[in-house]
PDB file of C-alpha atoms in Angstrom:
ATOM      1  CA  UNK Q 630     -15.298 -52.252 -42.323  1.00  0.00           C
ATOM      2  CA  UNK Q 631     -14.089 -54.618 -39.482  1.00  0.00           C
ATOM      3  CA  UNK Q 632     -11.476 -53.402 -36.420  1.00  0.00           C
ATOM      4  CA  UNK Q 633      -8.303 -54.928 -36.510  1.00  0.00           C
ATOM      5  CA  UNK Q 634      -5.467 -54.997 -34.143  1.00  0.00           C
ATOM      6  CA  UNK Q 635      -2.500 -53.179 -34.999  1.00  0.00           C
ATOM      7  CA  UNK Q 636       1.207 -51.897 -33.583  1.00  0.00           C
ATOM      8  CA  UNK Q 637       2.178 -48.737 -34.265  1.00  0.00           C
ATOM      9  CA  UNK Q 638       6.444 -47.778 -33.539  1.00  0.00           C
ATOM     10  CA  UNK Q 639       6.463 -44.193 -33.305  1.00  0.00           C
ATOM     11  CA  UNK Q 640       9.577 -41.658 -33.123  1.00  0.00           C
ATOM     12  CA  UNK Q 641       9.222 -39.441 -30.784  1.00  0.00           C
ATOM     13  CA  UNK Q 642      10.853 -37.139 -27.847  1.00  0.00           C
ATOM     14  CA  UNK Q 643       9.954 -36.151 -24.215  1.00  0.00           C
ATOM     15  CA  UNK Q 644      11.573 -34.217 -21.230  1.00  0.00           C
ATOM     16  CA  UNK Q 645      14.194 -37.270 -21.197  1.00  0.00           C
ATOM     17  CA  UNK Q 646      15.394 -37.224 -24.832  1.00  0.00           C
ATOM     18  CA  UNK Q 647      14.433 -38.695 -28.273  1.00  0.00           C
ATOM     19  CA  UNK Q 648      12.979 -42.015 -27.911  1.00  0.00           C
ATOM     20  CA  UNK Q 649      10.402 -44.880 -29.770  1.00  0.00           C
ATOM     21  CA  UNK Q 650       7.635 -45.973 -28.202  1.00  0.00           C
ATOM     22  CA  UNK Q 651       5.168 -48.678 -29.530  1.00  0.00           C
ATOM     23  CA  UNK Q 652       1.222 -48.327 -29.073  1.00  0.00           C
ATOM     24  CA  UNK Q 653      -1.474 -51.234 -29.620  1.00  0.00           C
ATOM     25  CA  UNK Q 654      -4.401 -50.262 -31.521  1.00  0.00           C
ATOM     26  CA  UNK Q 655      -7.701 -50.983 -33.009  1.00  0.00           C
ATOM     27  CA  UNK Q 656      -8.466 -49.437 -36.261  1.00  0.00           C
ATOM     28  CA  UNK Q 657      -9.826 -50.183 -39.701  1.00  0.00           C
ATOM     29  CA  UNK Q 658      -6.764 -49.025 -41.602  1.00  0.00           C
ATOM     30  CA  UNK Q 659      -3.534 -48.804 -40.691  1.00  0.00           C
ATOM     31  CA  UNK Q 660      -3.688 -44.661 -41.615  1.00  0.00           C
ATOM     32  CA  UNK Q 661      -6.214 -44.683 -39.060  1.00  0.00           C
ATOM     33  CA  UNK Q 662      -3.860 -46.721 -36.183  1.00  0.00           C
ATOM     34  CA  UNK Q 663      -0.698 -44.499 -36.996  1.00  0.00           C
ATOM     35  CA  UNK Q 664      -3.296 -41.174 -36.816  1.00  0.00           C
ATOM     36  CA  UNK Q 665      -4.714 -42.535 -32.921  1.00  0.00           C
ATOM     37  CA  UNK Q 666      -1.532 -43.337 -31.851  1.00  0.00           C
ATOM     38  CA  UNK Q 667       0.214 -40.160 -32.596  1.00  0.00           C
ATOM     39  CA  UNK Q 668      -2.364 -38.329 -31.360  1.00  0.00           C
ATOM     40  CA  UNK Q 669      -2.430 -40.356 -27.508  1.00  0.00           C
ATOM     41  CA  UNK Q 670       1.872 -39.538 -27.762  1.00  0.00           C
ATOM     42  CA  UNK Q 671       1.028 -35.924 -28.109  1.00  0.00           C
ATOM     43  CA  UNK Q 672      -1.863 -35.832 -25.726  1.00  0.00           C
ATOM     44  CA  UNK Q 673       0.902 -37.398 -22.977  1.00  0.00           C
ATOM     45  CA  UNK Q 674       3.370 -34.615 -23.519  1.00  0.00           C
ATOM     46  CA  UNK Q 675       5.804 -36.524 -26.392  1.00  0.00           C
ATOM     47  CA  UNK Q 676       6.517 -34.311 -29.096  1.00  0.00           C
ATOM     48  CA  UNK Q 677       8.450 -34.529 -33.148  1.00  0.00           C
ATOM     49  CA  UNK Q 678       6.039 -37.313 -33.335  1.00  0.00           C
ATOM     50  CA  UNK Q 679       6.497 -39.376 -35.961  1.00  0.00           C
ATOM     51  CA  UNK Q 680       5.122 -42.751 -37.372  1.00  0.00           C
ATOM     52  CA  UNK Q 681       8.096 -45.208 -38.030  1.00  0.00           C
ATOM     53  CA  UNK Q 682       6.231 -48.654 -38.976  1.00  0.00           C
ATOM     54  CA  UNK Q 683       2.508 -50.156 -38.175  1.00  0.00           C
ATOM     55  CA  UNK Q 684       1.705 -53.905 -38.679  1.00  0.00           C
ATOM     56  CA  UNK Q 685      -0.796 -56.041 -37.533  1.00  0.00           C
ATOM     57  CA  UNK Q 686       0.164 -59.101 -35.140  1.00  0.00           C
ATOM     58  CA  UNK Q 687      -0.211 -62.755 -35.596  1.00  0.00           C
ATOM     59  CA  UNK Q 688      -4.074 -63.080 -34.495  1.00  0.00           C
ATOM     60  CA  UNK Q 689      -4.692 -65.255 -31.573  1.00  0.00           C
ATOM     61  CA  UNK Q 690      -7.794 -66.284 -32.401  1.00  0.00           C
ATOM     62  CA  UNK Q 691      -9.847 -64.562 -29.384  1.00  0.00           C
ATOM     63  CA  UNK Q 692     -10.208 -61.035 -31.462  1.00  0.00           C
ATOM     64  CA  UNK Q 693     -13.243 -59.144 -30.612  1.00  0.00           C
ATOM     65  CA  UNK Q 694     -12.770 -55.545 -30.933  1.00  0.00           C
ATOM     66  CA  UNK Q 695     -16.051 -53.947 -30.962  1.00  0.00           C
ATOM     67  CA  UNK Q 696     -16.547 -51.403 -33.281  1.00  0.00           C
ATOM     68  CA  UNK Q 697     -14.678 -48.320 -31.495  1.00  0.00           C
ATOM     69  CA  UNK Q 698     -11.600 -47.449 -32.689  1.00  0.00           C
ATOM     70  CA  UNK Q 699      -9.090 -46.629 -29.716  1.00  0.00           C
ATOM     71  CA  UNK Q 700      -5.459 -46.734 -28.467  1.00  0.00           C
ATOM     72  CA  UNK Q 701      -5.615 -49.858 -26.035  1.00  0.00           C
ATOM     73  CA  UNK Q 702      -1.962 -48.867 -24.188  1.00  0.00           C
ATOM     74  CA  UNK Q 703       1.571 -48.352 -24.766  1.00  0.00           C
ATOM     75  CA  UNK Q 704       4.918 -49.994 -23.671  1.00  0.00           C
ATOM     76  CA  UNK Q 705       7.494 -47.876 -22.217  1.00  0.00           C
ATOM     77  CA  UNK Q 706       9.492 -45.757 -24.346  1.00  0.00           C
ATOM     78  CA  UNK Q 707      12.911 -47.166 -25.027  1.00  0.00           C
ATOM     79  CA  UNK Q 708      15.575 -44.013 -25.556  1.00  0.00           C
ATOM     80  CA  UNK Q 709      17.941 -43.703 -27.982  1.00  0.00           C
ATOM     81  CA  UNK Q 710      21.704 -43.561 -26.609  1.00  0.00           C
ATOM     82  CA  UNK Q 711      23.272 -40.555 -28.386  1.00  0.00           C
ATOM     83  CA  UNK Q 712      27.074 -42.214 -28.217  1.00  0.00           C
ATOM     84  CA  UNK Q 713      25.892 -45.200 -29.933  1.00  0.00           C
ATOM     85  CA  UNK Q 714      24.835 -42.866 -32.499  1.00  0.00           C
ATOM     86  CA  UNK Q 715      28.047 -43.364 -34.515  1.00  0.00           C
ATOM     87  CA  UNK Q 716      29.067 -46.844 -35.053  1.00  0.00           C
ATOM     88  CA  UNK Q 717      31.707 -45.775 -37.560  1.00  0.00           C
TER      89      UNK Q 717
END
């Protein structure tokens, strides 16, 4: 089967507080992108990780991933503010 690009959100929480934080991988399933990017949160210290969506961007035409599945990077996580919790 051929490697595709995905995203994968994942919930998660650090030193600093619950938080998301989005990975960019190449997998053949999408089971397989939420699996390698939970496991590179854990292996930099996140924990209650947690897959909250995977999808697979708009190709731009130049995709070559080899046939290695792997997490390619992460943005930074973006923390959830506890008093915007309620919105009641």
């Amino acid at each position: 089967m051929a490697l595709k690009g995905f995203n994968v959100m994942l919930q998660a929480e650090d030193a600093v507080g619950p938080c998301f934080v989005a990975y960019g991988v190449v997998a053949e399933t999408e089971e397989q992108a939420a699996r390698l990017a939970e496991g590179a949160a854990q292996a930099e210290g996140f924990w209650s990780v947690e897959t909250d969506e995977v999808w697979q961007p708009e190709p731009d035409g130049d995709e070559d991933f080899g046939d290695i599945p792997e997490v390619l990077g992460r943005n930074d996580p973006t923390y959830l503010d506890e008093d915007e919790e309620d919105w009641d």
